[in-house]
GROMACS .gro file of N, CA, C and O in nm:
model
  508
    1GLN      N    1  16.173   2.657   2.635
    1GLN     CA    2  16.267   2.669   2.744
    1GLN      C    3  16.364   2.552   2.740
    1GLN      O    4  16.324   2.437   2.737
    2VAL      N    5  16.492   2.585   2.743
    2VAL     CA    6  16.594   2.480   2.739
    2VAL      C    7  16.615   2.425   2.879
    2VAL      O    8  16.630   2.499   2.976
    3GLN      N    9  16.613   2.293   2.887
    3GLN     CA   10  16.641   2.227   3.014
    3GLN      C   11  16.749   2.123   2.995
    3GLN      O   12  16.745   2.046   2.899
    4VAL      N   13  16.845   2.123   3.087
    4VAL     CA   14  16.957   2.029   3.084
    4VAL      C   15  16.967   1.967   3.222
    4VAL      O   16  16.961   2.037   3.324
    5ALA      N   17  16.982   1.836   3.227
    5ALA     CA   18  16.992   1.768   3.356
    5ALA      C   19  17.101   1.662   3.350
    5ALA      O   20  17.092   1.570   3.269
    6GLU      N   21  17.202   1.677   3.436
    6GLU     CA   22  17.313   1.582   3.444
    6GLU      C   23  17.289   1.484   3.559
    6GLU      O   24  17.228   1.519   3.660
    7SER      N   25  17.344   1.364   3.543
    7SER     CA   26  17.336   1.265   3.649
    7SER      C   27  17.451   1.167   3.637
    7SER      O   28  17.522   1.166   3.536
    8GLY      N   29  17.470   1.086   3.741
    8GLY     CA   30  17.569   0.980   3.734
    8GLY      C   31  17.696   1.003   3.813
    8GLY      O   32  17.782   0.916   3.820
    9GLY      N   33  17.710   1.121   3.872
    9GLY     CA   34  17.829   1.146   3.950
    9GLY      C   35  17.834   1.061   4.076
    9GLY      O   36  17.738   0.990   4.108
   10GLY      N   37  17.945   1.068   4.146
   10GLY     CA   38  17.957   0.992   4.269
   10GLY      C   39  18.097   0.999   4.325
   10GLY      O   40  18.178   1.084   4.284
   11PHE      N   41  18.123   0.907   4.416
   11PHE     CA   42  18.251   0.902   4.486
   11PHE      C   43  18.320   0.773   4.446
   11PHE      O   44  18.263   0.664   4.462
   12VAL      N   45  18.443   0.784   4.394
   12VAL     CA   46  18.518   0.664   4.355
   12VAL      C   47  18.663   0.677   4.399
   12VAL      O   48  18.710   0.788   4.427
   13GLN      N   49  18.731   0.567   4.402
   13GLN     CA   50  18.873   0.568   4.434
   13GLN      C   51  18.953   0.589   4.306
   13GLN      O   52  18.903   0.568   4.194
   14THR      N   53  19.076   0.630   4.322
   14THR     CA   54  19.166   0.647   4.209
   14THR      C   55  19.169   0.520   4.124
   14THR      O   56  19.179   0.409   4.178
   15GLY      N   57  19.156   0.538   3.994
   15GLY     CA   58  19.154   0.425   3.903
   15GLY      C   59  19.016   0.374   3.871
   15GLY      O   60  19.000   0.290   3.781
   16GLY      N   61  18.918   0.424   3.942
   16GLY     CA   62  18.781   0.380   3.920
   16GLY      C   63  18.716   0.444   3.799
   16GLY      O   64  18.778   0.524   3.727
   17SER      N   65  18.590   0.408   3.778
   17SER     CA   66  18.516   0.458   3.661
   17SER      C   67  18.380   0.512   3.704
   17SER      O   68  18.322   0.467   3.803
   18LEU      N   69  18.332   0.606   3.626
   18LEU     CA   70  18.197   0.658   3.642
   18LEU      C   71  18.141   0.687   3.504
   18LEU      O   72  18.216   0.720   3.411
   19SER      N   73  18.010   0.679   3.493
   19SER     CA   74  17.944   0.710   3.367
   19SER      C   75  17.842   0.818   3.391
   19SER      O   76  17.747   0.800   3.468
   20LEU      N   77  17.861   0.932   3.329
   20LEU     CA   78  17.770   1.045   3.343
   20LEU      C   79  17.669   1.046   3.228
   20LEU      O   80  17.701   1.007   3.115
   21SER      N   81  17.549   1.092   3.259
   21SER     CA   82  17.444   1.106   3.158
   21SER      C   83  17.386   1.247   3.163
   21SER      O   84  17.390   1.313   3.267
   22CYS      N   85  17.331   1.287   3.050
   22CYS     CA   86  17.272   1.421   3.043
   22CYS      C   87  17.153   1.415   2.949
   22CYS      O   88  17.165   1.364   2.837
   23THR      N   89  17.043   1.468   2.994
   23THR     CA   90  16.925   1.477   2.909
   23THR      C   91  16.896   1.623   2.878
   23THR      O   92  16.912   1.711   2.964
   24VAL      N   93  16.857   1.648   2.755
   24VAL     CA   94  16.838   1.785   2.707
   24VAL      C   95  16.700   1.798   2.643
   24VAL      O   96  16.657   1.709   2.570
   25SER      N   97  16.633   1.909   2.670
   25SER     CA   98  16.508   1.939   2.601
   25SER      C   99  16.504   2.086   2.568
   25SER      O  100  16.576   2.167   2.628
   26GLY      N  101  16.421   2.121   2.471
   26GLY     CA  102  16.406   2.261   2.434
   26GLY      C  103  16.502   2.307   2.327
   26GLY      O  104  16.502   2.425   2.291
   27LEU      N  105  16.586   2.217   2.276
   27LEU     CA  106  16.677   2.248   2.165
   27LEU      C  107  16.647   2.153   2.051
   27LEU      O  108  16.593   2.044   2.072
   28ILE      N  109  16.686   2.193   1.930
   28ILE     CA  110  16.685   2.097   1.820
   28ILE      C  111  16.811   2.015   1.839
   28ILE      O  112  16.919   2.051   1.789
   29PHE      N  113  16.798   1.909   1.917
   29PHE     CA  114  16.914   1.839   1.971
   29PHE      C  115  17.010   1.792   1.863
   29PHE      O  116  17.131   1.808   1.874
   30GLU      N  117  16.954   1.737   1.756
   30GLU     CA  118  17.043   1.679   1.654
   30GLU      C  119  17.119   1.785   1.577
   30GLU      O  120  17.211   1.753   1.504
   31ASP      N  121  17.084   1.911   1.593
   31ASP     CA  122  17.155   2.021   1.529
   31ASP      C  123  17.253   2.090   1.624
   31ASP      O  124  17.312   2.192   1.587
   32THR      N  125  17.267   2.036   1.744
   32THR     CA  126  17.343   2.106   1.847
   32THR      C  127  17.470   2.033   1.883
   32THR      O  128  17.466   1.914   1.916
   33ILE      N  129  17.581   2.103   1.876
   33ILE     CA  130  17.706   2.049   1.929
   33ILE      C  131  17.693   2.048   2.081
   33ILE      O  132  17.650   2.146   2.142
   34MET      N  133  17.730   1.938   2.142
   34MET     CA  134  17.719   1.926   2.288
   34MET      C  135  17.854   1.893   2.348
   34MET      O  136  17.945   1.842   2.280
   35GLY      N  137  17.867   1.917   2.475
   35GLY     CA  138  17.992   1.884   2.543
   35GLY      C  139  17.978   1.882   2.693
   35GLY      O  140  17.869   1.908   2.747
   36TRP      N  141  18.086   1.851   2.756
   36TRP     CA  142  18.095   1.851   2.902
   36TRP      C  143  18.206   1.947   2.945
   36TRP      O  144  18.312   1.952   2.882
   37PHE      N  145  18.180   2.019   3.051
   37PHE     CA  146  18.287   2.094   3.113
   37PHE      C  147  18.282   2.067   3.263
   37PHE      O  148  18.183   2.013   3.315
   38ARG      N  149  18.388   2.102   3.333
   38ARG     CA  150  18.391   2.078   3.477
   38ARG      C  151  18.446   2.201   3.548
   38ARG      O  152  18.513   2.285   3.488
   39GLN      N  153  18.415   2.208   3.674
   39GLN     CA  154  18.466   2.318   3.755
   39GLN      C  155  18.491   2.268   3.897
   39GLN      O  156  18.399   2.217   3.962
   40ALA      N  157  18.613   2.282   3.940
   40ALA     CA  158  18.651   2.248   4.076
   40ALA      C  159  18.648   2.375   4.161
   40ALA      O  160  18.663   2.485   4.108
   41PRO      N  161  18.630   2.362   4.291
   41PRO     CA  162  18.624   2.480   4.378
   41PRO      C  163  18.749   2.566   4.362
   41PRO      O  164  18.862   2.517   4.366
   42GLY      N  165  18.727   2.695   4.340
   42GLY     CA  166  18.836   2.790   4.329
   42GLY      C  167  18.908   2.788   4.196
   42GLY      O  168  19.008   2.857   4.177
   43LYS      N  169  18.857   2.709   4.101
   43LYS     CA  170  18.923   2.699   3.971
   43LYS      C  171  18.829   2.743   3.861
   43LYS      O  172  18.707   2.749   3.877
   44GLU      N  173  18.888   2.772   3.745
   44GLU     CA  174  18.809   2.810   3.628
   44GLU      C  175  18.736   2.689   3.570
   44GLU      O  176  18.777   2.575   3.591
   45ARG      N  177  18.634   2.718   3.494
   45ARG     CA  178  18.570   2.611   3.417
   45ARG      C  179  18.672   2.552   3.319
   45ARG      O  180  18.755   2.625   3.265
   46GLU      N  181  18.661   2.425   3.296
   46GLU     CA  182  18.750   2.357   3.203
   46GLU      C  183  18.668   2.272   3.106
   46GLU      O  184  18.603   2.175   3.147
   47PRO      N  185  18.666   2.308   2.977
   47PRO     CA  186  18.601   2.220   2.880
   47PRO      C  187  18.671   2.084   2.883
   47PRO      O  188  18.793   2.076   2.881
   48VAL      N  189  18.591   1.979   2.887
   48VAL     CA  190  18.646   1.844   2.899
   48VAL      C  191  18.636   1.769   2.767
   48VAL      O  192  18.731   1.705   2.724
   49SER      N  193  18.519   1.777   2.706
   49SER     CA  194  18.498   1.702   2.583
   49SER      C  195  18.379   1.760   2.508
   49SER      O  196  18.291   1.821   2.567
   50CYS      N  197  18.378   1.738   2.376
   50CYS     CA  198  18.266   1.782   2.294
   50CYS      C  199  18.242   1.680   2.185
   50CYS      O  200  18.330   1.599   2.153
   51ILE      N  201  18.122   1.686   2.128
   51ILE     CA  202  18.085   1.591   2.024
   51ILE      C  203  17.998   1.661   1.922
   51ILE      O  204  17.914   1.745   1.956
   52ASP      N  205  18.019   1.628   1.795
   52ASP     CA  206  17.945   1.698   1.690
   52ASP      C  207  17.803   1.643   1.676
   52ASP      O  208  17.761   1.557   1.750
   53TRP      N  209  17.731   1.700   1.578
   53TRP     CA  210  17.589   1.670   1.564
   53TRP      C  211  17.561   1.522   1.547
   53TRP      O  212  17.463   1.470   1.598
   54TYR      N  213  17.647   1.454   1.469
   54TYR     CA  214  17.619   1.316   1.434
   54TYR      C  215  17.688   1.217   1.526
   54TYR      O  216  17.670   1.096   1.510
   55GLY      N  217  17.767   1.267   1.618
   55GLY     CA  218  17.838   1.177   1.707
   55GLY      C  219  17.960   1.113   1.645
   55GLY      O  220  18.014   1.017   1.701
   56ARG      N  221  18.004   1.165   1.533
   56ARG     CA  222  18.120   1.104   1.466
   56ARG      C  223  18.249   1.175   1.500
   56ARG      O  224  18.357   1.118   1.486
   57GLY      N  225  18.240   1.302   1.539
   57GLY     CA  226  18.360   1.378   1.570
   57GLY      C  227  18.358   1.421   1.715
   57GLY      O  228  18.259   1.478   1.763
   58ALA      N  229  18.464   1.393   1.786
   58ALA     CA  230  18.474   1.431   1.927
   58ALA      C  231  18.614   1.482   1.956
   58ALA      O  232  18.710   1.445   1.888
   59ASN      N  233  18.624   1.566   2.055
   59ASN     CA  234  18.752   1.615   2.099
   59ASN      C  235  18.758   1.617   2.251
   59ASN      O  236  18.653   1.624   2.317
   60TYR      N  237  18.880   1.610   2.302
   60TYR     CA  238  18.900   1.598   2.446
   60TYR      C  239  19.010   1.692   2.493
   60TYR      O  240  19.107   1.717   2.420
   61ALA      N  241  18.995   1.739   2.616
   61ALA     CA  242  19.104   1.811   2.679
   61ALA      C  243  19.221   1.716   2.696
   61ALA      O  244  19.202   1.595   2.715
   62ASP      N  245  19.341   1.770   2.688
   62ASP     CA  246  19.460   1.685   2.704
   62ASP      C  247  19.459   1.611   2.837
   62ASP      O  248  19.507   1.499   2.847
   63SER      N  249  19.400   1.674   2.937
   63SER     CA  250  19.401   1.615   3.072
   63SER      C  251  19.317   1.487   3.083
   63SER      O  252  19.333   1.410   3.178
   64VAL      N  253  19.226   1.465   2.988
   64VAL     CA  254  19.138   1.347   2.996
   64VAL      C  255  19.150   1.255   2.876
   64VAL      O  256  19.087   1.149   2.873
   65LYS      N  257  19.230   1.295   2.780
   65LYS     CA  258  19.242   1.218   2.656
   65LYS      C  259  19.288   1.076   2.687
   65LYS      O  260  19.380   1.054   2.765
   66GLY      N  261  19.221   0.980   2.626
   66GLY     CA  262  19.255   0.840   2.646
   66GLY      C  263  19.186   0.777   2.766
   66GLY      O  264  19.189   0.655   2.783
   67ARG      N  265  19.123   0.859   2.849
   67ARG     CA  266  19.054   0.807   2.967
   67ARG      C  267  18.902   0.829   2.961
   67ARG      O  268  18.826   0.750   3.015
   68PHE      N  269  18.861   0.936   2.898
   68PHE     CA  270  18.719   0.970   2.890
   68PHE      C  271  18.668   0.947   2.748
   68PHE      O  272  18.741   0.968   2.651
   69THR      N  273  18.541   0.908   2.737
   69THR     CA  274  18.477   0.891   2.607
   69THR      C  275  18.339   0.955   2.608
   69THR      O  276  18.257   0.923   2.695
   70ILE      N  277  18.315   1.043   2.514
   70ILE     CA  278  18.186   1.109   2.502
   70ILE      C  279  18.105   1.041   2.393
   70ILE      O  280  18.160   0.992   2.294
   71SER      N  281  17.974   1.038   2.412
   71SER     CA  282  17.886   0.982   2.310
   71SER      C  283  17.750   1.050   2.320
   71SER      O  284  17.723   1.121   2.417
   72ARG      N  285  17.668   1.029   2.220
   72ARG     CA  286  17.534   1.087   2.222
   72ARG      C  287  17.434   0.995   2.156
   72ARG      O  288  17.470   0.914   2.068
   73ASP      N  289  17.309   1.009   2.194
   73ASP     CA  290  17.199   0.935   2.134
   73ASP      C  291  17.094   1.040   2.096
   73ASP      O  292  17.018   1.086   2.183
   74ASN      N  293  17.091   1.078   1.970
   74ASN     CA  294  17.000   1.183   1.926
   74ASN      C  295  16.854   1.142   1.938
   74ASN      O  296  16.767   1.227   1.955
   75ALA      N  297  16.826   1.013   1.929
   75ALA     CA  298  16.687   0.966   1.941
   75ALA      C  299  16.633   0.988   2.081
   75ALA      O  300  16.513   1.003   2.102
   76LYS      N  301  16.724   0.989   2.179
   76LYS     CA  302  16.683   1.005   2.319
   76LYS      C  303  16.719   1.143   2.375
   76LYS      O  304  16.694   1.168   2.493
   77ASN      N  305  16.780   1.228   2.295
   77ASN     CA  306  16.829   1.359   2.343
   77ASN      C  307  16.921   1.343   2.464
   77ASN      O  308  16.907   1.413   2.564
   78MET      N  309  17.014   1.251   2.452
   78MET     CA  310  17.103   1.220   2.563
   78MET      C  311  17.249   1.235   2.523
   78MET      O  312  17.288   1.207   2.410
   79ILE      N  313  17.330   1.277   2.620
   79ILE     CA  314  17.475   1.285   2.608
   79ILE      C  315  17.535   1.203   2.720
   79ILE      O  316  17.482   1.204   2.833
   80TYR      N  317  17.644   1.135   2.692
   80TYR     CA  318  17.708   1.052   2.793
   80TYR      C  319  17.856   1.086   2.803
   80TYR      O  320  17.918   1.130   2.706
   81LEU      N  321  17.912   1.059   2.919
   81LEU     CA  322  18.057   1.072   2.937
   81LEU      C  323  18.104   0.954   3.021
   81LEU      O  324  18.072   0.945   3.139
   82GLN      N  325  18.176   0.863   2.956
   82GLN     CA  326  18.234   0.749   3.026
   82GLN      C  327  18.372   0.791   3.074
   82GLN      O  328  18.456   0.831   2.994
   83MET      N  329  18.393   0.781   3.204
   83MET     CA  330  18.519   0.825   3.263
   83MET      C  331  18.588   0.705   3.328
   83MET      O  332  18.534   0.645   3.420
   84ASN      N  333  18.704   0.672   3.277
   84ASN     CA  334  18.783   0.560   3.329
   84ASN      C  335  18.915   0.611   3.386
   84ASN      O  336  18.956   0.723   3.358
   85SER      N  337  18.980   0.525   3.461
   85SER     CA  338  19.110   0.558   3.520
   85SER      C  339  19.107   0.695   3.588
   85SER      O  340  19.196   0.779   3.566
   86LEU      N  341  19.008   0.715   3.669
   86LEU     CA  342  18.989   0.846   3.731
   86LEU      C  343  19.102   0.879   3.828
   86LEU      O  344  19.159   0.789   3.894
   87LYS      N  345  19.134   1.008   3.834
   87LYS     CA  346  19.240   1.058   3.919
   87LYS      C  347  19.183   1.162   4.016
   87LYS      O  348  19.080   1.223   3.987
   88PRO      N  349  19.249   1.186   4.126
   88PRO     CA  350  19.199   1.289   4.220
   88PRO      C  351  19.180   1.425   4.153
   88PRO      O  352  19.088   1.499   4.189
   89GLU      N  353  19.263   1.457   4.056
   89GLU     CA  354  19.251   1.587   3.988
   89GLU      C  355  19.127   1.595   3.898
   89GLU      O  356  19.097   1.702   3.844
   90ASP      N  357  19.057   1.484   3.880
   90ASP     CA  358  18.931   1.486   3.807
   90ASP      C  359  18.814   1.530   3.895
   90ASP      O  360  18.703   1.549   3.846
   91THR      N  361  18.838   1.543   4.023
   91THR     CA  362  18.733   1.584   4.116
   91THR      C  363  18.682   1.722   4.080
   91THR      O  364  18.758   1.818   4.071
   92ALA      N  365  18.552   1.731   4.056
   92ALA     CA  366  18.490   1.858   4.015
   92ALA      C  367  18.341   1.837   3.999
   92ALA      O  368  18.291   1.724   4.002
   93MET      N  369  18.270   1.948   3.980
   93MET     CA  370  18.131   1.941   3.936
   93MET      C  371  18.134   1.934   3.783
   93MET      O  372  18.203   2.014   3.719
   94TYR      N  373  18.062   1.840   3.727
   94TYR     CA  374  18.060   1.820   3.583
   94TYR      C  375  17.926   1.867   3.527
   94TYR      O  376  17.820   1.834   3.580
   95TYR      N  377  17.936   1.943   3.417
   95TYR     CA  378  17.818   2.000   3.354
   95TYR      C  379  17.813   1.959   3.207
   95TYR      O  380  17.916   1.957   3.137
   96CYS      N  381  17.694   1.933   3.162
   96CYS     CA  382  17.667   1.909   3.021
   96CYS      C  383  17.617   2.040   2.962
   96CYS      O  384  17.538   2.110   3.026
   97ALA      N  385  17.662   2.075   2.842
   97ALA     CA  386  17.625   2.206   2.787
   97ALA      C  387  17.623   2.206   2.636
   97ALA      O  388  17.687   2.121   2.572
   98LYS      N  389  17.551   2.300   2.582
   98LYS     CA  390  17.564   2.330   2.440
   98LYS      C  391  17.701   2.392   2.419
   98LYS      O  392  17.744   2.477   2.496
   99PHE      N  393  17.773   2.348   2.318
   99PHE     CA  394  17.902   2.407   2.281
   99PHE      C  395  17.885   2.478   2.148
   99PHE      O  396  17.810   2.434   2.061
  100TRP      N  397  17.959   2.586   2.129
  100TRP     CA  398  17.953   2.659   2.003
  100TRP      C  399  18.030   2.589   1.893
  100TRP      O  400  17.996   2.603   1.775
  101SER      N  401  18.132   2.517   1.926
  101SER     CA  402  18.212   2.446   1.827
  101SER      C  403  18.282   2.330   1.893
  101SER      O  404  18.283   2.317   2.016
  102CYS      N  405  18.340   2.245   1.808
  102CYS     CA  406  18.406   2.126   1.862
  102CYS      C  407  18.525   2.089   1.775
  102CYS      O  408  18.513   2.003   1.689
  103GLY      N  409  18.633   2.154   1.796
  103GLY     CA  410  18.756   2.121   1.724
  103GLY      C  411  18.868   2.105   1.824
  103GLY      O  412  18.851   2.134   1.943
  104PRO      N  413  18.981   2.057   1.777
  104PRO     CA  414  19.094   2.034   1.869
  104PRO      C  415  19.145   2.161   1.936
  104PRO      O  416  19.201   2.153   2.047
  105GLU      N  417  19.125   2.276   1.874
  105GLU     CA  418  19.164   2.401   1.939
  105GLU      C  419  19.047   2.460   2.019
  105GLU      O  420  19.066   2.519   2.124
  106ALA      N  421  18.926   2.440   1.969
  106ALA     CA  422  18.807   2.494   2.036
  106ALA      C  423  18.792   2.436   2.176
  106ALA      O  424  18.750   2.505   2.269
  107ILE      N  425  18.826   2.309   2.192
  107ILE     CA  426  18.808   2.244   2.322
  107ILE      C  427  18.898   2.309   2.429
  107ILE      O  428  18.875   2.293   2.548
  108LYS      N  429  18.997   2.385   2.388
  108LYS     CA  430  19.087   2.450   2.483
  108LYS      C  431  19.035   2.586   2.529
  108LYS      O  432  19.093   2.648   2.618
  109ARG      N  433  18.926   2.634   2.468
  109ARG     CA  434  18.878   2.770   2.497
  109ARG      C  435  18.752   2.770   2.581
  109ARG      O  436  18.657   2.697   2.553
  110LEU      N  437  18.748   2.855   2.682
  110LEU     CA  438  18.629   2.870   2.765
  110LEU      C  439  18.511   2.923   2.683
  110LEU      O  440  18.396   2.890   2.710
  111THR      N  441  18.540   3.003   2.581
  111THR     CA  442  18.433   3.062   2.500
  111THR      C  443  18.361   2.958   2.415
  111THR      O  444  18.258   2.988   2.355
  112THR      N  445  18.415   2.836   2.412
  112THR     CA  446  18.348   2.728   2.341
  112THR      C  447  18.219   2.687   2.410
  112THR      O  448  18.126   2.637   2.347
  113ILE      N  449  18.214   2.708   2.543
  113ILE     CA  450  18.097   2.667   2.620
  113ILE      C  451  17.982   2.761   2.590
  113ILE      O  452  17.993   2.882   2.602
  114GLY      N  453  17.868   2.704   2.551
  114GLY     CA  454  17.752   2.782   2.515
  114GLY      C  455  17.668   2.822   2.635
  114GLY      O  456  17.710   2.807   2.749
  115PRO      N  457  17.547   2.871   2.609
  115PRO     CA  458  17.466   2.934   2.715
  115PRO      C  459  17.382   2.840   2.800
  115PRO      O  460  17.323   2.886   2.899
  116TYR      N  461  17.378   2.711   2.767
  116TYR     CA  462  17.284   2.625   2.839
  116TYR      C  463  17.357   2.512   2.910
  116TYR      O  464  17.430   2.436   2.847
  117TRP      N  465  17.335   2.500   3.039
  117TRP     CA  466  17.381   2.384   3.114
  117TRP      C  467  17.293   2.364   3.235
  117TRP      O  468  17.210   2.448   3.268
  118GLY      N  469  17.309   2.248   3.300
  118GLY     CA  470  17.222   2.213   3.411
  118GLY      C  471  17.283   2.245   3.546
  118GLY      O  472  17.371   2.330   3.557
  119GLN      N  473  17.236   2.173   3.647
  119GLN     CA  474  17.283   2.193   3.785
  119GLN      C  475  17.416   2.123   3.810
  119GLN      O  476  17.482   2.151   3.910
  120GLY      N  477  17.453   2.034   3.721
  120GLY     CA  478  17.579   1.963   3.736
  120GLY      C  479  17.567   1.837   3.819
  120GLY      O  480  17.467   1.815   3.888
  121THR      N  481  17.669   1.755   3.811
  121THR     CA  482  17.676   1.634   3.892
  121THR      C  483  17.817   1.624   3.949
  121THR      O  484  17.916   1.642   3.876
  122GLN      N  485  17.828   1.599   4.077
  122GLN     CA  486  17.956   1.601   4.146
  122GLN      C  487  18.031   1.469   4.127
  122GLN      O  488  17.974   1.361   4.148
  123VAL      N  489  18.157   1.481   4.090
  123VAL     CA  490  18.247   1.367   4.080
  123VAL      C  491  18.360   1.388   4.181
  123VAL      O  492  18.427   1.492   4.178
  124THR      N  493  18.378   1.292   4.269
  124THR     CA  494  18.484   1.300   4.369
  124THR      C  495  18.569   1.174   4.360
  124THR      O  496  18.517   1.063   4.368
  125VAL      N  497  18.699   1.194   4.342
  125VAL     CA  498  18.792   1.082   4.330
  125VAL      C  499  18.889   1.088   4.446
  125VAL      O  500  18.961   1.187   4.463
  126SER      N  501  18.891   0.985   4.525
  126SER     CA  502  18.979   0.982   4.642
  126SER      C  503  19.114   0.921   4.605
  126SER      O  504  19.123   0.834   4.518
  127SER      N  505  19.216   0.966   4.673
  127SER     CA  506  19.352   0.914   4.646
  127SER      C  507  19.381   0.792   4.730
  127SER      O  508  19.305   0.755   4.818
   0.00000   0.00000   0.00000
């Protein structure tokens, strides 16, 4: 059984930072492309970032490029998302998930998001 659990969300002011974490079990983690997506109320899911098996290749949505950094620790089955220079438009529920692929075009597609994600962690950025 695949289990995904996100944590680290919170409430910050514009320009602040948050660090999200995600733990995964039930997958061959080191063989799995992972990523983060977010969803704000009334809006579609938005892939935010993805990272390949070895943690050497990552891609980002244009909306977060230069501000967010994804990383992984295969020894711990963990995924991280460091979010800096946060903006009110970053407010959303953030989910860690298996991704089917991780390329500069794939990150723009909703179909990139795979079948497994957790309950999410809420990020709220005040103006």
